[in-house]
XYZ file of C-alpha atoms in Angstrom:
688
model
C 0.043 -0.243 -0.068
C 2.339 1.900 0.998
C 4.383 1.434 -2.676
C 1.583 2.426 -4.302
C 1.201 5.298 -2.095
C 4.512 6.191 -3.440
C 4.527 5.817 -7.074
C 1.389 8.793 -7.045
C 3.144 10.849 -5.585
C 6.784 10.552 -7.804
C 3.638 10.968 -10.741
C 1.824 13.494 -9.246
C 5.561 15.415 -8.645
C 6.290 14.767 -12.535
C 3.125 15.672 -13.651
C 3.613 19.012 -11.536
C 7.785 19.244 -12.626
C 6.092 19.404 -16.222
C 3.420 21.717 -15.913
C 6.209 23.707 -14.992
C 8.288 23.865 -17.450
C 5.806 24.173 -20.035
C 4.744 27.794 -18.060
C 8.678 28.404 -17.023
C 10.783 27.374 -19.941
C 8.888 30.693 -22.713
C 9.052 32.535 -20.265
C 13.189 32.227 -20.306
C 12.650 31.766 -23.486
C 10.857 35.696 -24.184
C 13.310 38.346 -25.845
C 14.359 40.972 -22.913
C 12.099 44.513 -22.789
C 15.293 46.266 -24.810
C 15.898 43.924 -26.842
C 12.472 45.255 -27.964
C 12.689 48.603 -27.256
C 15.671 48.841 -29.852
C 13.550 46.622 -32.446
C 10.628 49.000 -31.957
C 12.977 52.178 -32.085
C 14.277 50.576 -35.479
C 11.722 49.924 -36.818
C 11.333 54.117 -36.862
C 13.454 54.331 -39.363
C 12.100 52.307 -41.657
C 8.593 53.766 -41.441
C 7.359 50.302 -40.766
C 4.543 51.342 -38.328
C 2.672 47.757 -37.760
C 4.761 45.585 -36.817
C 6.220 48.803 -33.621
C 2.192 48.332 -33.666
C 2.449 44.942 -33.229
C 4.834 45.338 -29.630
C 2.235 47.797 -28.287
C 0.097 46.583 -25.402
C -2.360 47.821 -27.542
C -5.793 47.361 -24.048
C -3.167 48.193 -21.448
C -2.441 51.367 -23.572
C -6.017 52.593 -23.161
C -7.084 50.467 -26.553
C -5.356 52.934 -28.559
C -6.598 51.039 -32.642
C -3.849 50.154 -35.152
C -5.306 52.945 -37.091
C -5.076 55.627 -34.095
C -1.379 53.886 -33.344
C -0.396 54.452 -37.489
C -1.957 57.711 -37.358
C -0.310 59.593 -34.843
C 3.693 58.199 -35.227
C 3.663 58.089 -39.111
C 2.741 62.011 -39.436
C 4.444 62.810 -37.159
C 8.211 60.791 -37.662
C 7.394 61.893 -40.965
C 6.308 65.405 -40.571
C 9.961 65.470 -39.358
C 11.992 63.707 -41.839
C 12.784 61.573 -38.840
C 15.328 59.234 -39.893
C 19.031 57.863 -38.337
C 17.056 57.498 -35.890
C 19.315 56.295 -32.511
C 19.055 54.056 -29.154
C 21.508 53.796 -26.420
C 20.294 51.905 -23.430
C 20.965 53.116 -19.953
C 19.835 51.048 -17.510
C 16.734 48.841 -16.031
C 14.620 48.114 -12.935
C 11.498 46.710 -11.604
C 12.954 43.969 -13.019
C 13.655 44.717 -16.372
C 10.374 45.283 -17.160
C 11.487 49.694 -17.644
C 14.325 50.583 -19.202
C 15.380 53.702 -19.600
C 16.942 54.701 -22.327
C 19.166 57.911 -24.961
C 16.478 58.217 -28.700
C 18.443 60.734 -31.440
C 17.272 61.387 -34.372
C 17.900 63.578 -37.968
C 15.022 66.467 -38.683
C 14.903 68.890 -40.492
C 15.581 71.119 -38.058
C 18.907 68.858 -36.606
C 19.736 66.635 -34.452
C 17.194 66.104 -31.181
C 17.974 63.748 -28.403
C 16.459 63.169 -25.180
C 16.258 60.894 -22.519
C 12.938 59.202 -21.920
C 11.459 55.049 -19.823
C 9.551 52.713 -21.532
C 7.687 50.528 -19.518
C 6.365 46.189 -20.485
C 3.807 44.676 -18.955
C 3.108 40.836 -18.816
C 2.351 39.041 -22.373
C 0.978 36.412 -24.091
C 3.325 35.579 -26.153
C 6.353 38.000 -24.472
C 6.782 41.047 -23.426
C 4.453 44.839 -24.041
C 4.805 48.187 -24.815
C 3.035 49.799 -22.739
C 2.180 53.322 -25.242
C 1.012 56.987 -25.180
C 2.601 59.303 -26.536
C 5.881 60.267 -24.181
C 7.083 57.541 -25.913
C 6.909 60.056 -29.654
C 8.474 62.633 -26.838
C 8.918 63.054 -23.856
C 6.512 66.108 -23.351
C 4.114 65.132 -25.552
C 0.122 65.200 -24.736
C -2.278 63.239 -26.213
C -3.879 66.959 -27.752
C -1.028 67.735 -28.636
C 1.336 68.441 -32.067
C 4.264 68.480 -33.625
C 4.541 72.127 -35.472
C 7.599 72.309 -38.010
C 8.227 75.756 -39.334
C 10.052 77.248 -41.727
C 12.046 80.296 -42.046
C 13.494 80.393 -45.953
C 16.924 81.683 -46.888
C 17.163 84.781 -49.218
C 19.598 83.502 -52.202
C 23.077 85.523 -52.283
C 23.440 87.783 -54.968
C 25.605 87.769 -57.736
C 27.143 90.875 -58.743
C 29.812 92.619 -60.877
C 33.191 94.504 -60.420
C 30.840 97.423 -58.933
C 28.021 95.776 -57.178
C 25.339 95.812 -59.797
C 24.036 93.334 -59.398
C 24.124 90.379 -62.225
C 21.365 88.585 -60.148
C 19.304 89.062 -57.411
C 15.280 88.863 -55.617
C 12.914 91.075 -58.441
C 9.823 90.677 -58.900
C 6.650 88.563 -61.414
C 3.416 88.492 -61.973
C 1.209 85.309 -60.847
C -2.332 85.258 -62.769
C -4.471 83.308 -61.178
C -8.006 82.539 -60.924
C -10.642 82.740 -58.031
C -12.978 80.376 -58.998
C -15.965 81.522 -57.599
C -15.698 84.818 -59.173
C -15.798 82.491 -62.292
C -18.965 83.734 -64.247
C -18.172 80.221 -66.995
C -15.293 78.455 -66.160
C -15.495 76.744 -69.908
C -14.939 79.430 -70.623
C -12.702 81.149 -68.439
C -10.333 78.419 -68.594
C -10.155 78.027 -72.616
C -8.616 82.412 -72.675
C -6.924 81.665 -70.339
C -4.834 78.250 -71.724
C -4.476 80.467 -75.084
C -3.740 83.897 -73.469
C -1.622 81.789 -71.584
C -0.357 79.908 -74.574
C -1.055 76.585 -72.315
C -3.020 73.705 -72.957
C -6.855 73.758 -71.262
C -6.513 70.339 -68.880
C -2.677 71.495 -67.086
C -4.743 74.950 -65.962
C -8.344 72.116 -64.591
C -5.847 70.084 -62.824
C -5.428 72.915 -61.183
C -8.064 73.823 -60.205
C -9.339 70.081 -59.669
C -6.902 70.187 -56.452
C -8.399 68.791 -53.078
C -7.377 72.541 -51.444
C -9.340 74.883 -53.773
C -12.550 76.323 -52.588
C -14.778 79.139 -53.540
C -13.096 81.823 -52.394
C -9.011 79.918 -52.579
C -6.382 82.621 -55.230
C -5.457 79.528 -57.996
C -2.277 79.775 -59.433
C -2.145 79.271 -62.478
C 1.252 81.246 -64.501
C 3.599 83.176 -63.856
C 4.504 86.465 -66.498
C 6.772 89.246 -65.871
C 5.658 92.258 -64.686
C 3.976 95.171 -65.947
C 5.214 98.857 -64.608
C 5.365 102.930 -65.072
C 6.954 102.375 -68.234
C 10.518 104.783 -68.386
C 13.058 105.661 -71.307
C 14.142 101.984 -71.468
C 10.489 100.105 -71.892
C 10.175 103.301 -74.644
C 13.558 101.035 -76.063
C 11.567 97.699 -75.611
C 9.173 98.866 -77.259
C 6.604 96.175 -78.686
C 7.873 94.187 -76.189
C 6.283 96.966 -73.678
C 3.039 96.967 -74.496
C 2.917 94.255 -75.022
C 3.043 93.507 -71.098
C 0.189 96.012 -70.413
C -1.390 94.560 -72.981
C -1.840 91.526 -71.475
C -2.233 91.990 -68.090
C -5.580 94.424 -69.079
C -7.233 91.624 -70.414
C -6.113 89.168 -68.899
C -8.199 91.203 -65.598
C -11.219 91.065 -68.097
C -12.012 87.522 -68.010
C -13.657 87.084 -65.063
C -12.945 85.000 -61.862
C -8.677 86.143 -62.882
C -6.965 87.735 -60.626
C -2.915 89.015 -60.187
C -0.511 89.177 -57.918
C 3.301 90.028 -57.111
C 5.595 87.526 -56.313
C 9.106 87.267 -55.851
C 11.509 84.971 -58.363
C 14.552 85.815 -59.239
C 15.378 88.762 -61.585
C 18.856 88.765 -64.088
C 18.892 93.331 -64.966
C 20.892 92.153 -67.909
C 18.717 89.943 -69.414
C 20.108 88.236 -72.221
C 23.431 90.221 -72.403
C 24.652 87.377 -70.222
C 23.242 84.499 -69.480
C 25.097 82.129 -70.353
C 27.816 84.218 -68.457
C 24.858 83.973 -65.624
C 22.924 81.272 -65.931
C 19.224 80.505 -63.949
C 17.588 78.553 -61.615
C 14.341 76.282 -61.212
C 11.983 74.850 -59.737
C 13.873 71.514 -58.216
C 11.930 68.056 -59.277
C 11.896 64.896 -57.683
C 15.100 64.181 -59.092
C 16.612 67.258 -57.655
C 15.325 66.026 -53.924
C 16.628 62.209 -54.253
C 19.870 63.005 -55.369
C 20.559 66.303 -52.843
C 18.656 64.275 -49.771
C 19.781 65.951 -46.904
C 21.238 68.978 -48.257
C 18.105 71.291 -47.533
C 15.851 71.591 -50.017
C 12.138 71.687 -50.730
C 9.743 71.076 -53.272
C 9.496 74.442 -53.248
C 13.000 74.807 -53.557
C 14.674 76.173 -56.384
C 18.610 75.248 -57.826
C 21.277 76.802 -60.366
C 20.862 75.362 -63.329
C 23.906 76.797 -65.160
C 26.279 79.513 -65.161
C 27.452 81.013 -62.215
C 23.757 79.628 -60.418
C 25.012 76.838 -61.127
C 28.599 77.109 -60.390
C 28.430 79.153 -56.903
C 24.816 77.305 -55.995
C 26.353 75.677 -52.315
C 27.393 79.278 -51.706
C 24.352 81.734 -53.085
C 21.578 79.455 -51.181
C 21.727 79.597 -47.858
C 20.476 77.490 -45.493
C 16.947 77.160 -44.257
C 16.272 77.895 -40.982
C 13.567 74.883 -38.974
C 12.180 74.831 -35.658
C 10.314 71.759 -34.809
C 7.925 72.510 -31.518
C 5.252 71.238 -29.511
C 2.156 73.369 -29.591
C -0.676 72.849 -26.998
C -4.884 72.421 -26.901
C -4.986 76.590 -26.665
C -2.117 77.099 -29.124
C 0.573 77.500 -26.805
C 4.306 77.291 -27.721
C 5.078 73.559 -25.441
C 8.449 73.215 -26.067
C 11.316 73.676 -28.491
C 12.174 70.090 -29.264
C 15.332 71.779 -32.686
C 16.238 74.633 -34.371
C 18.126 76.239 -36.439
C 17.963 79.056 -37.115
C 18.061 80.130 -41.068
C 21.592 81.453 -42.830
C 20.894 83.817 -46.201
C 23.289 82.280 -49.565
C 25.900 84.610 -49.572
C 26.805 87.549 -52.818
C 28.746 85.841 -55.315
C 30.843 88.542 -57.112
C 32.512 88.893 -60.136
C 34.809 90.230 -62.025
C 32.693 91.295 -64.398
C 31.943 95.597 -65.650
C 28.207 94.651 -66.666
C 28.902 97.855 -69.205
C 31.134 95.771 -71.157
C 28.688 92.266 -70.671
C 26.344 94.569 -72.655
C 28.104 96.676 -75.230
C 29.846 93.459 -76.681
C 26.736 91.177 -76.086
C 24.587 94.855 -77.852
C 27.470 94.481 -80.790
C 27.193 91.221 -80.952
C 23.698 90.282 -80.947
C 22.090 90.172 -84.172
C 25.103 87.153 -84.879
C 27.675 84.253 -84.025
C 29.873 85.092 -81.975
C 32.277 85.217 -78.395
C 33.663 87.319 -77.067
C 36.423 87.574 -73.939
C 37.517 90.672 -72.093
C 40.252 90.742 -69.998
C 42.758 93.402 -68.196
C 45.949 91.876 -69.317
C 47.851 92.075 -66.018
C 45.386 90.817 -63.469
C 44.014 88.281 -65.133
C 39.984 89.278 -63.900
C 37.542 88.745 -67.165
C 35.476 91.083 -67.571
C 32.958 90.411 -70.137
C 31.925 86.368 -71.555
C 29.576 86.987 -73.967
C 27.898 84.910 -75.849
C 25.550 85.862 -79.056
C 23.065 85.088 -79.996
C 21.413 84.585 -76.002
C 18.094 84.124 -75.436
C 15.773 84.907 -71.758
C 17.005 83.840 -68.267
C 13.783 84.461 -67.341
C 11.615 82.121 -69.920
C 13.614 79.167 -67.529
C 12.757 81.133 -64.308
C 8.654 82.119 -64.369
C 8.205 78.974 -66.911
C 7.989 77.929 -71.465
C 5.504 77.055 -73.142
C 5.751 73.668 -75.595
C 6.399 76.395 -78.232
C 7.947 78.715 -76.641
C 11.113 75.475 -75.748
C 10.791 74.353 -79.008
C 10.843 77.795 -80.472
C 14.277 78.785 -78.388
C 15.742 74.850 -78.989
C 15.597 73.785 -82.323
C 16.264 77.318 -83.610
C 18.791 77.039 -86.426
C 21.177 79.743 -85.346
C 21.937 77.753 -81.424
C 20.720 80.417 -78.264
C 21.174 78.095 -76.291
C 25.043 77.157 -77.826
C 27.514 78.603 -75.564
C 29.783 79.944 -77.953
C 32.885 80.693 -75.096
C 32.905 77.496 -73.919
C 33.663 75.650 -77.361
C 37.160 75.160 -79.480
C 37.018 77.080 -82.218
C 39.299 77.648 -85.185
C 41.867 80.332 -84.866
C 43.226 81.397 -87.194
C 45.502 83.333 -87.852
C 44.747 85.146 -84.462
C 47.533 81.991 -84.341
C 50.323 84.000 -85.507
C 51.422 85.676 -82.116
C 51.792 82.150 -80.876
C 53.355 80.878 -84.255
C 55.691 83.630 -83.471
C 56.878 83.491 -79.566
C 57.706 79.429 -80.378
C 59.720 80.301 -83.079
C 62.226 83.055 -81.343
C 62.069 80.660 -78.419
C 63.218 77.875 -80.712
C 65.804 80.108 -82.596
C 64.355 78.219 -85.708
C 63.031 82.327 -87.189
C 65.323 84.733 -87.889
C 62.783 88.347 -87.107
C 64.940 89.954 -89.944
C 65.742 87.332 -92.565
C 63.066 87.666 -95.752
C 62.037 84.461 -96.415
C 62.292 85.492 -100.646
C 59.329 86.290 -101.866
C 56.220 83.423 -103.186
C 53.428 85.277 -104.792
C 50.262 84.273 -103.107
C 50.296 80.520 -102.841
C 52.754 78.529 -102.302
C 53.895 74.894 -101.803
C 56.861 72.838 -99.854
C 58.017 70.953 -103.153
C 55.340 68.715 -105.709
C 55.053 65.540 -103.258
C 52.427 67.992 -102.041
C 50.368 67.602 -104.641
C 47.789 70.145 -106.120
C 48.404 71.550 -102.165
C 49.285 75.237 -102.035
C 49.280 77.777 -99.395
C 47.804 80.539 -100.070
C 48.184 83.793 -98.396
C 45.874 87.484 -99.772
C 49.081 90.540 -99.757
C 51.380 90.931 -102.165
C 55.036 92.943 -99.881
C 58.257 92.612 -99.750
C 60.508 92.043 -97.526
C 59.603 88.526 -96.458
C 60.018 89.377 -93.072
C 57.908 89.022 -89.244
C 56.727 92.518 -88.642
C 55.698 92.411 -91.950
C 54.423 89.285 -92.375
C 52.474 90.012 -89.127
C 51.431 93.370 -90.454
C 50.140 91.607 -93.767
C 49.101 88.635 -92.338
C 51.135 85.779 -94.259
C 50.077 82.110 -94.236
C 52.699 82.113 -96.316
C 55.438 83.036 -94.550
C 53.966 80.996 -91.069
C 53.647 78.279 -93.020
C 57.031 78.031 -93.061
C 57.943 78.957 -89.985
C 56.109 76.046 -88.594
C 58.089 73.531 -91.125
C 60.724 75.225 -89.286
C 59.851 74.781 -85.837
C 58.536 71.067 -87.017
C 56.446 69.348 -85.769
C 57.839 67.384 -82.328
C 58.624 71.178 -80.970
C 55.092 72.159 -82.352
C 53.597 70.099 -80.056
C 56.189 69.472 -77.173
C 55.493 73.641 -77.238
C 51.946 73.678 -77.227
C 51.604 70.946 -74.606
C 53.639 73.768 -72.366
C 50.529 75.912 -73.316
C 47.978 74.336 -71.950
C 46.614 72.203 -74.152
C 45.023 69.093 -74.356
C 44.266 70.226 -70.323
C 41.723 71.837 -67.935
C 42.370 75.394 -68.122
C 43.144 77.375 -64.830
C 39.368 79.351 -64.423
C 36.464 78.612 -62.703
C 33.651 77.700 -65.352
C 34.521 74.178 -67.229
C 36.090 74.785 -71.050
C 36.390 73.052 -73.460
C 40.401 71.259 -74.101
C 41.934 72.097 -76.321
C 44.355 70.906 -79.638
C 46.955 70.782 -81.844
C 45.784 67.253 -84.098
C 43.083 65.331 -83.343
C 45.078 62.625 -82.690
C 48.822 62.403 -79.938
C 50.809 64.546 -82.426
C 50.600 66.877 -85.979
C 51.068 63.948 -88.729
C 52.267 65.332 -91.589
C 54.196 67.943 -93.825
C 51.025 69.624 -94.469
C 49.404 69.931 -91.243
C 51.849 71.517 -89.436
C 51.854 74.072 -92.372
C 48.486 74.592 -91.967
C 49.538 74.488 -87.442
C 51.726 77.398 -88.516
C 48.852 79.967 -89.651
C 46.411 78.554 -87.178
C 44.809 76.528 -89.374
C 45.310 72.641 -89.293
C 43.626 71.394 -86.732
C 44.037 73.324 -84.171
C 41.496 74.058 -82.103
C 41.787 76.151 -79.090
C 39.199 78.151 -76.467
C 38.992 81.634 -76.472
C 39.137 82.326 -73.291
C 42.431 80.360 -73.184
C 43.522 81.970 -76.349
C 43.419 85.513 -73.928
C 44.688 83.745 -71.059
C 47.936 82.852 -74.054
C 47.896 86.924 -75.670
C 48.595 88.587 -72.259
C 52.478 86.662 -72.206
C 52.659 90.258 -74.535
C 51.623 92.694 -71.923
C 53.593 89.974 -69.278
C 57.169 90.099 -70.799
C 56.123 86.067 -71.637
C 54.368 85.528 -68.397
C 51.323 84.310 -68.728
C 48.305 84.853 -66.189
C 45.242 82.616 -64.613
C 41.766 84.413 -65.953
C 39.958 84.576 -63.203
C 36.538 85.652 -62.552
C 35.970 86.275 -58.778
C 36.445 89.578 -57.881
C 39.214 89.868 -55.491
C 39.661 93.554 -53.529
C 43.083 93.685 -53.234
C 43.935 91.272 -56.174
C 47.245 89.490 -55.862
C 47.834 88.438 -60.048
C 48.076 84.690 -60.478
C 50.789 83.086 -62.851
C 49.514 80.499 -64.574
C 52.869 79.443 -67.493
C 55.464 81.191 -65.942
C 58.439 82.289 -69.142
C 56.289 81.151 -71.286
C 58.206 83.535 -73.274
C 61.342 85.166 -73.142
C 60.890 89.116 -72.628
C 62.950 89.371 -75.654
C 60.916 87.101 -77.686
C 57.882 89.387 -76.282
C 59.751 91.991 -77.734
C 59.976 91.085 -80.821
C 56.018 89.239 -81.338
C 54.992 93.539 -80.256
C 56.759 95.156 -83.001
C 54.661 93.058 -85.349
C 51.039 93.115 -83.519
C 51.801 97.377 -83.143
C 51.814 97.289 -86.604
C 48.598 95.576 -87.306
C 46.764 97.921 -85.248
C 48.595 101.244 -85.884
C 49.978 100.633 -89.600
C 47.497 102.219 -92.647
C 48.773 98.907 -94.210
C 48.165 96.768 -91.417
C 45.043 94.249 -91.381
C 43.863 95.670 -87.800
C 43.610 99.190 -88.381
C 40.059 100.089 -88.155
C 40.453 99.314 -84.623
C 42.849 102.069 -84.178
C 42.877 104.849 -82.399
C 45.681 108.513 -81.639
C 44.724 108.874 -78.353
C 44.829 104.498 -76.847
C 48.454 102.444 -78.053
C 47.404 99.568 -78.932
C 48.626 96.064 -79.979
C 46.965 93.120 -81.408
C 46.097 90.548 -84.990
C 43.168 89.370 -86.695
C 42.166 85.902 -87.897
C 40.171 83.560 -90.696
C 39.252 80.417 -90.322
C 38.221 79.285 -92.938
C 35.963 75.884 -92.662
C 35.765 73.581 -95.650
C 35.728 70.590 -96.780
C 38.219 70.674 -98.473
C 41.139 73.362 -100.610
C 38.644 73.270 -103.543
C 35.257 73.956 -101.726
C 33.552 76.875 -102.313
C 30.377 76.880 -100.459
C 32.792 76.680 -96.782
C 32.134 79.499 -94.450
C 34.998 81.814 -92.272
C 35.153 82.833 -88.838
C 36.832 85.835 -88.338
C 38.500 87.207 -84.822
C 40.036 90.224 -83.135
C 42.519 90.662 -80.491
C 43.659 93.565 -79.706
C 44.876 95.196 -76.145
C 46.314 98.358 -74.817
C 49.133 98.256 -74.771
C 50.607 101.138 -71.919
C 50.873 99.759 -69.028
C 50.400 103.281 -66.880
C 46.751 102.623 -68.209
C 43.358 103.602 -66.279
C 41.691 100.659 -67.704
C 44.010 98.350 -69.083
C 41.946 96.179 -71.267
C 42.411 92.912 -73.409
C 39.420 91.686 -75.733
C 39.304 89.094 -78.370
C 35.981 88.410 -80.185
C 35.467 86.175 -83.240
C 32.514 85.118 -84.851
C 30.928 82.494 -87.139
C 29.697 82.861 -91.253
C 32.177 86.437 -91.978
C 33.239 85.029 -95.122
C 31.421 87.828 -96.965
C 31.164 90.404 -94.522
C 34.200 91.197 -94.459
C 36.208 89.058 -92.881
C 38.099 89.401 -90.385
C 37.442 92.751 -90.306
C 34.406 93.082 -90.054
C 34.734 91.718 -86.562
C 36.782 94.809 -86.202
C 34.909 97.349 -86.817
C 32.768 95.959 -84.704
C 35.844 96.080 -81.606
C 36.618 99.459 -82.430
C 32.874 100.482 -80.820
C 33.697 98.747 -77.478
C 37.196 100.521 -77.460
C 36.306 103.701 -78.461
C 33.760 104.079 -75.520
C 35.381 101.919 -73.172
C 39.023 103.567 -73.006
C 37.960 107.626 -74.499
């Protein structure tokens, strides 16, 4: 009997132990509260609010529903753009069910960091989190809201050397519709679309937005603002009248209203479009590419020119504050705050007068010009024509406007001063200097009379080098003055292809120009070397396969003002300018003096090809150039590029200037003489 009772007791004990094991072991395997807290906060980073809710003891947390939980958390965390959320466990209490921690996150207004504690209860299968609003932020109550206020940074201005605005704040007209004031929506939309060159559907879409009410002002398009006329408006004639008539006609449409709006403005307009560039509203791609850099959906970004190049400096930093507001609308606490930092002004070496003057001379041509102080390297003007109105990109273009601009055969969007071009005879001073430096040229040696055409020998077949002027003796000074192709072809042959290539490499050919704007690299050949005698001879007078950027060529010309040192071109203004040498001792002072003799004759001798720019009151030197662009020597349909480079030679001048211009299609328009005439008008006004 005793044995039977013992067996029963043992069996009962085994059953109890089994029950205990089945009950206790799973609990021993539960994740600890601190691990669950890390998981919960990790879900904030990934936006997995459903998984966050699964960790919550919903009943003990005021019976909060999943929908209410997700809405409350998502609106706050996404509204402040929380990312890089971190948690550090500081300790536990209450048998591990209360966890103290430090939470940090990056937001629109910078870092938010706080200490907090989380409490857990035992659920059926795991510990569960007791949730309330203080888990988001310790001072957040159930009736409180989290607000984000922003203050846009003022974009920095782009100024010229004298402080004149090249890009800054301006005012335009926002055309909009007040739905409740329309008499006939169909007719209003139709007329507005026709007058603003817009698609009717795009206007309808704006009116159908959820936020629109009867008394809402619904912006449709921003246009240039009409204003009280002045003398400059009278000169604009029809363009000015069109702006005023358009506003009057728009206001005749029932429901249409006009209001002022702030926009980026460009006072020089087309005269500086390629240099200054423009801004546009950011796109979804911009926001993704520049994530974390402070751009918002209503931000603008520099697209080209100086606006793009100095975007970081001009943009500034928007101010942003994240704070908790109570039910009465009072600020309860500030969670994060970044003060607004306006963009900085960028001051350029550009002279607005020179920029406009060159544009006005060449605006009807396919052309580019560079004006520079030859002693400091400061660029006074960079012009490309034809041009475009930067404000079109700021205000927004219709499809027809874009197609007209993009399909224009004169390519107004094409930035010519960034490209490389055949320099023609404007390259002869460089060849002369290389020849003198290498000893290949004796400036006093007469190369002999060859007539108006020449070839080395019969191995050149039907190919001849031609020139335009009959003169003697054929010495360097005369050859420069008359721009003799035959003389410089012979000079190149004496220099030799290897020595010429090496010299041009030392002058920056094949390298990136040390300049704020990225330019195309100049070249002396389509390959690594000059591969034939004919190519070598043609290179001597700037033809062959030589292509050079206009700013690069202007920089090389500074050697003739600085005893052979090439000055680095610069675009950022410095109050106390310290010239920077790009290529030291490119030529000797003796070489410079010899070449200058011929360049002075070009402008100051009545027989010189640049005499059209001669001014009695100012000492000038320079070189003309006409580059033939044709398929072969027999091609009679090719075009010509006209060049003129000219500079003041008096180092004591108060207005030192180096001016270089290139114009396409000068054939039958006077060749380089066409460019000389245009530049003379600028020189005369600037140097008077």
